[in-house]
Every structure is written in C-alpha cells, then in structure tokens.
C-alpha cells in the first residue's frame, strides 16, 4: 500500500533540506505533484491532503479526470509535449502550460483562449539536454520567441521549464539546470520578467534547487508506481 500522506511529507522534507543545503529559503521552492497515469482515486487522495494543483503529461488524462472529478477545484498543469490540436481542451480545462515551445502552439492557444474568454499562465520549455527525444525551444531562439509572445495577451508568460539530460553524471545534469538559470538571467536583463524556473524531478531535484529552481515536478516519490494500490 502506498501512503501518499507519508510520501508527501517526506518529499517536502527532502525539498526543504535541499534548500537549506543550497543556502536558500524553503519557501522559495514549490512542489508540483505529478499525477500522470494515476486514476481519479489517487487524485482524490491528493485533494484530501490539500494538493489541488497537479501536473499531467497528456491532455486526454486531464479531460478524463476532470469528468470523473466534476465539482472538485483542481488546477491542472500541462507539463508534457503539447500538440496544437489539443489547444481547445487545454484552453477549457487547464490552469497552466509548462511546455510552450513553438509559435504555432502559442497561436492555437491564443485563439482558443479568446473563444473561452480565459487567460493561461505559461512557461516556455527550453531544450537544455543532449537527447534528441527531449522537446523544447532551442536556447538561441528564446529571446526572439519571448518578444513574439508579447503579442499573445491571453498567454501570461511566467518563466521557463526544462528537462535535464538523463545521466548518472551529476555535473552534466546540473549543467542543464544552470544553463536554464543563466538564460533566464540574460532574458531578464533584456526586459523579460521570468520569475519562475520549473526544473528538477524525483531523481534530480536537489541539483535543480542548487541551481535556482523555484518549482520541482515530483510524481513517483509521492504517488509510487502505477501498479500499487493507494492507502
């Protein structure tokens, strides 16, 4: 049996300790619980702990869980690669997108948000890892992309997101996070307010916190593996 309450307390404790090790205030770092692949019963368990802001990779899962949990106040955060044909559901159901990485997606979201008379917080996903399978805007394209986003008033740009390279080399992983922070600082000097850095997951979040993460995305360490029942 997975005890989500105990896992959540342990994760928050580890995040707080990583902040102290990095000389940072733990209040500066938010944990985004990632409920991808878990069903409504797990989401209900999270809600009972006051965790009502949840990350999901697939829009289809948000749609299905929203229907099953109708009436619950949940802020769904899209963290996976997003296809433009999913913009309609995102504009209707999500509170935030952390994987904005191309102009056509911004255009699709803007159109759908106008139709819904809504606005959406967004983070720009930047590719800092060496793997070809990782999505994200190329770092060199970030300043120009941010300028273009000024023309999309329904998209409230809050910061940047990245996925580090999958490696046992802590230095290589940390370099991805450092790169994102440096990009943020460079863009801030050009007049772009980007207070949030979403980076770090269950296996590497202490490194991300050391490099300035303001949010870490944690799934397995809180919810366990999909095959286990929930306490």
Coordinates of N, CA, C and O in Angstrom, one line a residue, residues 82-192:
X82 N 2.9 19.2 -26.0 CA 1.5 19.6 -26.3 C 1.4 19.8 -27.8 O 2.0 20.6 -28.5
X83 N 0.4 19.0 -28.4 CA 0.1 19.2 -29.8 C -1.0 20.3 -30.0 O -1.8 20.5 -29.1
X84 N -0.9 21.0 -31.1 CA -1.8 22.1 -31.3 C -3.3 21.7 -31.3 O -4.1 22.5 -31.0
X85 N -3.5 20.4 -31.8 CA -4.9 20.0 -31.8 C -5.5 19.8 -30.4 O -6.7 19.5 -30.3
X86 N -4.7 19.9 -29.4 CA -5.2 19.8 -28.0 C -5.5 21.1 -27.4 O -5.9 21.2 -26.2
X87 N -5.3 22.2 -28.1 CA -5.4 23.5 -27.6 C -6.8 23.8 -27.0 O -7.0 24.5 -26.0
X88 N -7.8 23.3 -27.7 CA -9.2 23.5 -27.3 C -9.4 23.0 -25.9 O -10.0 23.7 -25.0
X89 N -9.0 21.8 -25.6 CA -9.2 21.2 -24.3 C -8.4 21.9 -23.2 O -8.8 22.1 -22.1
X90 N -7.1 22.3 -23.6 CA -6.3 23.0 -22.7 C -6.9 24.3 -22.3 O -6.9 24.7 -21.1
X91 N -7.4 25.1 -23.3 CA -8.0 26.4 -23.0 C -9.2 26.3 -22.1 O -9.5 27.2 -21.3
X92 N -9.9 25.1 -22.2 CA -11.1 25.0 -21.4 C -10.8 24.4 -20.0 O -11.5 24.8 -19.0
X93 N -9.8 23.5 -19.9 CA -9.6 22.8 -18.6 C -8.4 23.1 -17.8 O -8.4 22.9 -16.6
X94 N -7.3 23.5 -18.4 CA -6.0 23.7 -17.7 C -5.9 25.1 -17.1 O -6.5 26.1 -17.6
X95 N -5.1 25.2 -16.1 CA -4.8 26.5 -15.5 C -3.4 27.0 -15.9 O -3.1 28.1 -15.7
X96 N -2.6 26.1 -16.4 CA -1.2 26.4 -16.8 C -0.6 25.4 -17.8 O -1.0 24.2 -17.7
X97 N 0.3 25.9 -18.6 CA 1.0 25.1 -19.5 C 2.5 25.4 -19.3 O 2.9 26.5 -19.4
X98 N 3.3 24.3 -19.0 CA 4.7 24.5 -18.8 C 5.6 24.0 -20.0 O 6.8 24.0 -19.9
X99 N 4.9 23.7 -21.1 CA 5.6 23.1 -22.2 C 5.4 23.9 -23.5 O 5.4 23.3 -24.6
X100 N 5.3 25.2 -23.4 CA 5.1 26.1 -24.6 C 6.5 26.2 -25.3 O 7.5 26.6 -24.7
X101 N 6.6 25.7 -26.5 CA 7.9 25.6 -27.2 C 7.9 26.0 -28.6 O 8.9 25.9 -29.3
X102 N 6.8 26.6 -29.2 CA 6.8 27.0 -30.6 C 5.6 27.9 -30.8 O 4.6 27.9 -30.1
X103 N 5.8 28.7 -31.9 CA 4.9 29.8 -32.2 C 3.5 29.2 -32.6 O 2.5 29.8 -32.2
X104 N 3.4 28.1 -33.3 CA 2.1 27.6 -33.8 C 1.3 27.2 -32.6 O 0.1 27.3 -32.6
X105 N 1.9 26.7 -31.5 CA 1.2 26.3 -30.3 C 0.7 27.6 -29.6 O -0.5 27.6 -29.1
X106 N 1.5 28.6 -29.5 CA 1.1 29.9 -28.9 C -0.2 30.4 -29.7 O -1.1 30.9 -29.1
X107 N -0.1 30.4 -31.0 CA -1.2 30.9 -31.8 C -2.5 30.1 -31.6 O -3.6 30.7 -31.4
X108 N -2.4 28.8 -31.5 CA -3.5 27.9 -31.3 C -4.1 28.2 -29.9 O -5.4 28.3 -29.7
X109 N -3.3 28.3 -28.9 CA -3.8 28.6 -27.5 C -4.4 29.9 -27.4 O -5.5 30.1 -26.8
X110 N -3.8 30.9 -28.1 CA -4.4 32.3 -28.1 C -5.8 32.3 -28.6 O -6.8 32.9 -28.1
X111 N -6.0 31.6 -29.8 CA -7.3 31.6 -30.4 C -8.4 30.9 -29.5 O -9.5 31.4 -29.4
X112 N -8.0 29.8 -29.0 CA -8.9 29.0 -28.1 C -9.2 29.7 -26.8 O -10.3 29.7 -26.3
X113 N -8.2 30.4 -26.3 CA -8.5 31.2 -25.0 C -9.4 32.4 -25.3 O -10.2 32.7 -24.4
X114 N -9.2 33.0 -26.4 CA -10.1 34.1 -26.8 C -11.6 33.6 -26.8 O -12.5 34.2 -26.3
X115 N -11.8 32.4 -27.4 CA -13.1 31.8 -27.5 C -13.7 31.5 -26.1 O -14.9 31.6 -25.9
X116 N -12.8 31.1 -25.2 CA -13.2 30.7 -23.9 C -13.3 31.9 -22.9 O -13.7 31.8 -21.8
X117 N -12.8 33.1 -23.4 CA -12.6 34.3 -22.6 C -11.8 34.0 -21.3 O -12.2 34.4 -20.2
X118 N -10.7 33.3 -21.5 CA -9.8 33.0 -20.4 C -8.4 33.4 -20.8 O -8.1 33.7 -21.9
X119 N -7.5 33.4 -19.7 CA -6.1 33.6 -19.9 C -5.4 32.4 -19.2 O -6.0 31.7 -18.4
X120 N -4.2 32.2 -19.6 CA -3.5 31.0 -19.1 C -2.0 31.3 -18.7 O -1.3 32.0 -19.5
X121 N -1.6 30.9 -17.6 CA -0.2 31.0 -17.2 C 0.6 30.0 -18.1 O 0.2 28.9 -18.3
X122 N 1.8 30.5 -18.6 CA 2.6 29.6 -19.4 C 4.1 29.7 -19.0 O 4.5 30.8 -18.6
X123 N 4.8 28.6 -19.1 CA 6.2 28.6 -19.0 C 6.8 28.1 -20.4 O 6.2 27.3 -21.0
X124 N 7.9 28.7 -20.8 CA 8.5 28.3 -22.1 C 9.4 27.2 -21.8 O 10.3 27.3 -21.0
X125 N 9.2 26.1 -22.5 CA 10.1 24.9 -22.3 C 11.4 25.1 -23.2 O 11.2 25.3 -24.5
X126 N 12.5 25.0 -22.6 CA 13.8 25.2 -23.4 C 14.5 23.9 -23.3 O 14.6 23.2 -22.3
X127 N 15.1 23.5 -24.5 CA 15.9 22.3 -24.6 C 17.3 22.5 -24.1 O 18.1 23.3 -24.7
X128 N 17.6 21.9 -23.0 CA 19.0 22.0 -22.4 C 19.7 20.7 -22.4 O 20.9 20.6 -22.1
X129 N 19.0 19.6 -22.7 CA 19.6 18.2 -22.7 C 20.1 17.9 -24.1 O 19.7 18.4 -25.1
X130 N 21.0 16.9 -24.1 CA 21.6 16.4 -25.3 C 20.7 15.4 -26.1 O 20.9 15.3 -27.3
X131 N 19.7 14.8 -25.4 CA 18.9 13.8 -26.1 C 18.0 14.4 -27.2 O 17.4 15.4 -26.9
X132 N 18.0 13.7 -28.3 CA 17.2 14.2 -29.4 C 15.7 14.0 -29.0 O 14.8 14.7 -29.6
X133 N 15.4 13.1 -28.1 CA 14.0 12.8 -27.8 C 13.4 13.9 -26.9 O 12.2 13.9 -26.7
X134 N 14.2 14.7 -26.3 CA 13.7 15.8 -25.4 C 13.2 17.0 -26.3 O 13.8 17.4 -27.2
X135 N 12.0 17.5 -25.9 CA 11.4 18.6 -26.5 C 11.9 19.9 -25.9 O 12.5 19.9 -24.8
X136 N 11.6 21.0 -26.6 CA 11.9 22.3 -26.1 C 12.5 23.2 -27.2 O 13.0 22.8 -28.2
X137 N 12.3 24.5 -26.9 CA 12.8 25.6 -27.8 C 14.3 25.6 -27.7 O 14.9 25.4 -26.6
X138 N 15.0 25.8 -28.8 CA 16.5 25.9 -28.8 C 16.8 27.2 -28.0 O 16.2 28.3 -28.2
X139 N 17.9 27.1 -27.2 CA 18.2 28.3 -26.4 C 18.5 29.6 -27.2 O 18.1 30.6 -26.7
X140 N 19.1 29.4 -28.3 CA 19.4 30.6 -29.2 C 18.1 31.3 -29.6 O 18.1 32.5 -30.0
X141 N 17.0 30.6 -29.7 CA 15.7 31.1 -30.2 C 14.9 31.8 -29.1 O 13.8 32.4 -29.3
X142 N 15.3 31.6 -27.8 CA 14.5 32.1 -26.7 C 14.2 33.6 -26.7 O 13.1 34.0 -26.6
X143 N 15.2 34.5 -26.8 CA 14.9 35.9 -26.8 C 13.9 36.3 -27.8 O 13.0 37.1 -27.5
X144 N 14.1 35.9 -29.1 CA 13.1 36.2 -30.1 C 11.7 35.7 -29.9 O 10.7 36.4 -30.1
X145 N 11.7 34.5 -29.3 CA 10.4 33.9 -29.0 C 9.6 34.7 -27.9 O 8.4 34.9 -28.0
X146 N 10.4 35.1 -26.9 CA 9.7 35.9 -25.8 C 9.2 37.2 -26.4 O 8.2 37.7 -26.0
X147 N 9.9 37.8 -27.3 CA 9.4 39.0 -27.9 C 8.1 38.8 -28.7 O 7.2 39.6 -28.6
X148 N 8.1 37.7 -29.4 CA 6.9 37.3 -30.1 C 5.7 37.1 -29.2 O 4.5 37.5 -29.5
X149 N 6.0 36.5 -28.1 CA 4.9 36.2 -27.1 C 4.2 37.4 -26.5 O 3.1 37.4 -26.0
X150 N 4.9 38.6 -26.6 CA 4.3 39.8 -26.1 C 3.0 40.1 -26.9 O 2.1 40.8 -26.4
X151 N 2.9 39.5 -28.1 CA 1.7 39.8 -28.9 C 0.5 38.8 -28.7 O -0.4 38.8 -29.4
X152 N 0.7 38.0 -27.6 CA -0.4 37.0 -27.3 C -0.9 37.3 -25.8 O -0.4 36.7 -24.9
X153 N -1.8 38.2 -25.7 CA -2.2 38.7 -24.4 C -2.9 37.7 -23.5 O -2.9 37.8 -22.3
X154 N -3.4 36.6 -24.1 CA -4.0 35.5 -23.3 C -3.0 34.6 -22.7 O -3.4 33.8 -21.8
X155 N -1.8 34.7 -23.1 CA -0.7 33.9 -22.5 C 0.1 34.7 -21.6 O 0.9 35.6 -22.0
X156 N 0.0 34.4 -20.3 CA 0.8 35.1 -19.3 C 2.1 34.3 -19.0 O 2.1 33.3 -18.3
X157 N 3.2 34.8 -19.6 CA 4.5 34.2 -19.5 C 5.1 34.4 -18.1 O 5.3 35.5 -17.7
X158 N 5.3 33.3 -17.4 CA 5.7 33.3 -16.0 C 7.2 32.9 -15.8 O 7.8 33.2 -14.8
X159 N 7.8 32.2 -16.8 CA 9.1 31.7 -16.6 C 9.5 30.6 -17.6 O 8.9 30.6 -18.7
X160 N 10.4 29.8 -17.2 CA 11.0 28.8 -18.1 C 10.9 27.4 -17.4 O 10.9 27.2 -16.2
X161 N 10.9 26.4 -18.3 CA 10.9 25.0 -17.8 C 11.9 24.2 -18.7 O 12.2 24.5 -19.8
X162 N 12.5 23.2 -18.1 CA 13.4 22.3 -18.8 C 13.4 20.9 -18.2 O 13.0 20.7 -17.1
X163 N 13.9 19.9 -19.0 CA 14.1 18.6 -18.6 C 15.6 18.4 -18.8 O 16.2 18.6 -19.8
X164 N 16.3 17.9 -17.7 CA 17.7 17.7 -17.7 C 18.0 16.4 -18.5 O 17.2 15.5 -18.7
X165 N 19.2 16.3 -18.9 CA 19.7 15.1 -19.6 C 19.6 13.9 -18.6 O 19.8 14.1 -17.4
X166 N 19.3 12.7 -19.1 CA 19.3 11.5 -18.3 C 20.7 10.9 -18.2 O 21.2 10.4 -19.2
X167 N 21.3 11.2 -17.1 CA 22.7 10.8 -16.9 C 23.0 10.5 -15.5 O 22.4 11.1 -14.6
X168 N 24.0 9.6 -15.2 CA 24.5 9.4 -13.9 C 25.5 10.4 -13.5 O 25.9 10.5 -12.3
X169 N 25.9 11.3 -14.4 CA 26.9 12.3 -14.2 C 26.2 13.5 -13.6 O 25.5 14.3 -14.3
X170 N 26.3 13.8 -12.3 CA 25.6 14.9 -11.6 C 26.0 16.2 -12.2 O 25.2 17.1 -12.3
X171 N 27.3 16.3 -12.6 CA 27.8 17.6 -13.2 C 27.1 17.9 -14.5 O 26.7 19.0 -14.8
X172 N 26.8 16.8 -15.3 CA 26.1 17.0 -16.6 C 24.7 17.4 -16.4 O 24.2 18.3 -17.1
X173 N 24.0 16.8 -15.4 CA 22.6 17.1 -15.1 C 22.6 18.5 -14.6 O 21.7 19.3 -15.0
X174 N 23.4 18.9 -13.7 CA 23.4 20.2 -13.1 C 23.7 21.3 -14.1 O 23.1 22.4 -14.0
X175 N 24.5 21.0 -15.1 CA 24.8 22.0 -16.1 C 23.5 22.3 -16.9 O 23.4 23.5 -17.4
X176 N 22.6 21.4 -17.1 CA 21.3 21.7 -17.8 C 20.5 22.7 -17.0 O 20.0 23.7 -17.5
X177 N 20.5 22.5 -15.7 CA 19.7 23.5 -14.8 C 20.4 24.8 -14.8 O 19.8 25.9 -14.8
X178 N 21.7 24.8 -14.7 CA 22.5 26.1 -14.7 C 22.3 26.9 -16.0 O 22.1 28.1 -15.9
X179 N 22.2 26.1 -17.1 CA 22.0 26.8 -18.4 C 20.7 27.5 -18.4 O 20.6 28.6 -18.9
X180 N 19.6 26.9 -17.9 CA 18.3 27.5 -17.9 C 18.3 28.7 -17.0 O 17.7 29.8 -17.4
X181 N 18.9 28.7 -15.8 CA 19.0 29.8 -15.0 C 19.7 31.0 -15.6 O 19.3 32.1 -15.6
X182 N 20.8 30.7 -16.3 CA 21.6 31.7 -17.0 C 20.8 32.3 -18.1 O 20.9 33.5 -18.4
X183 N 20.1 31.5 -18.9 CA 19.2 32.0 -19.9 C 18.2 33.0 -19.3 O 17.9 34.0 -19.9
X184 N 17.6 32.5 -18.2 CA 16.6 33.4 -17.6 C 17.2 34.7 -17.2 O 16.6 35.8 -17.4
X185 N 18.4 34.7 -16.6 CA 19.0 36.0 -16.2 C 19.3 36.9 -17.4 O 19.2 38.1 -17.3
X186 N 19.8 36.2 -18.5 CA 20.1 37.0 -19.7 C 18.8 37.7 -20.3 O 18.8 38.8 -20.6
X187 N 17.7 36.9 -20.3 CA 16.5 37.5 -20.8 C 15.9 38.5 -19.9 O 15.3 39.5 -20.3
X188 N 16.1 38.3 -18.6 CA 15.6 39.3 -17.6 C 16.3 40.7 -17.8 O 15.7 41.7 -17.7
X189 N 17.6 40.6 -18.2 CA 18.4 41.8 -18.5 C 17.9 42.5 -19.7 O 18.1 43.7 -19.9
X190 N 17.1 41.8 -20.5 CA 16.6 42.3 -21.8 C 15.1 42.8 -21.6 O 14.4 43.1 -22.5
X191 N 14.7 42.7 -20.3 CA 13.3 43.2 -20.0 C 12.2 42.2 -19.9 O 11.0 42.6 -19.9
X192 N 12.6 40.9 -19.9 CA 11.6 39.9 -19.8 C 11.5 39.4 -18.3 O 12.5 38.8 -17.8

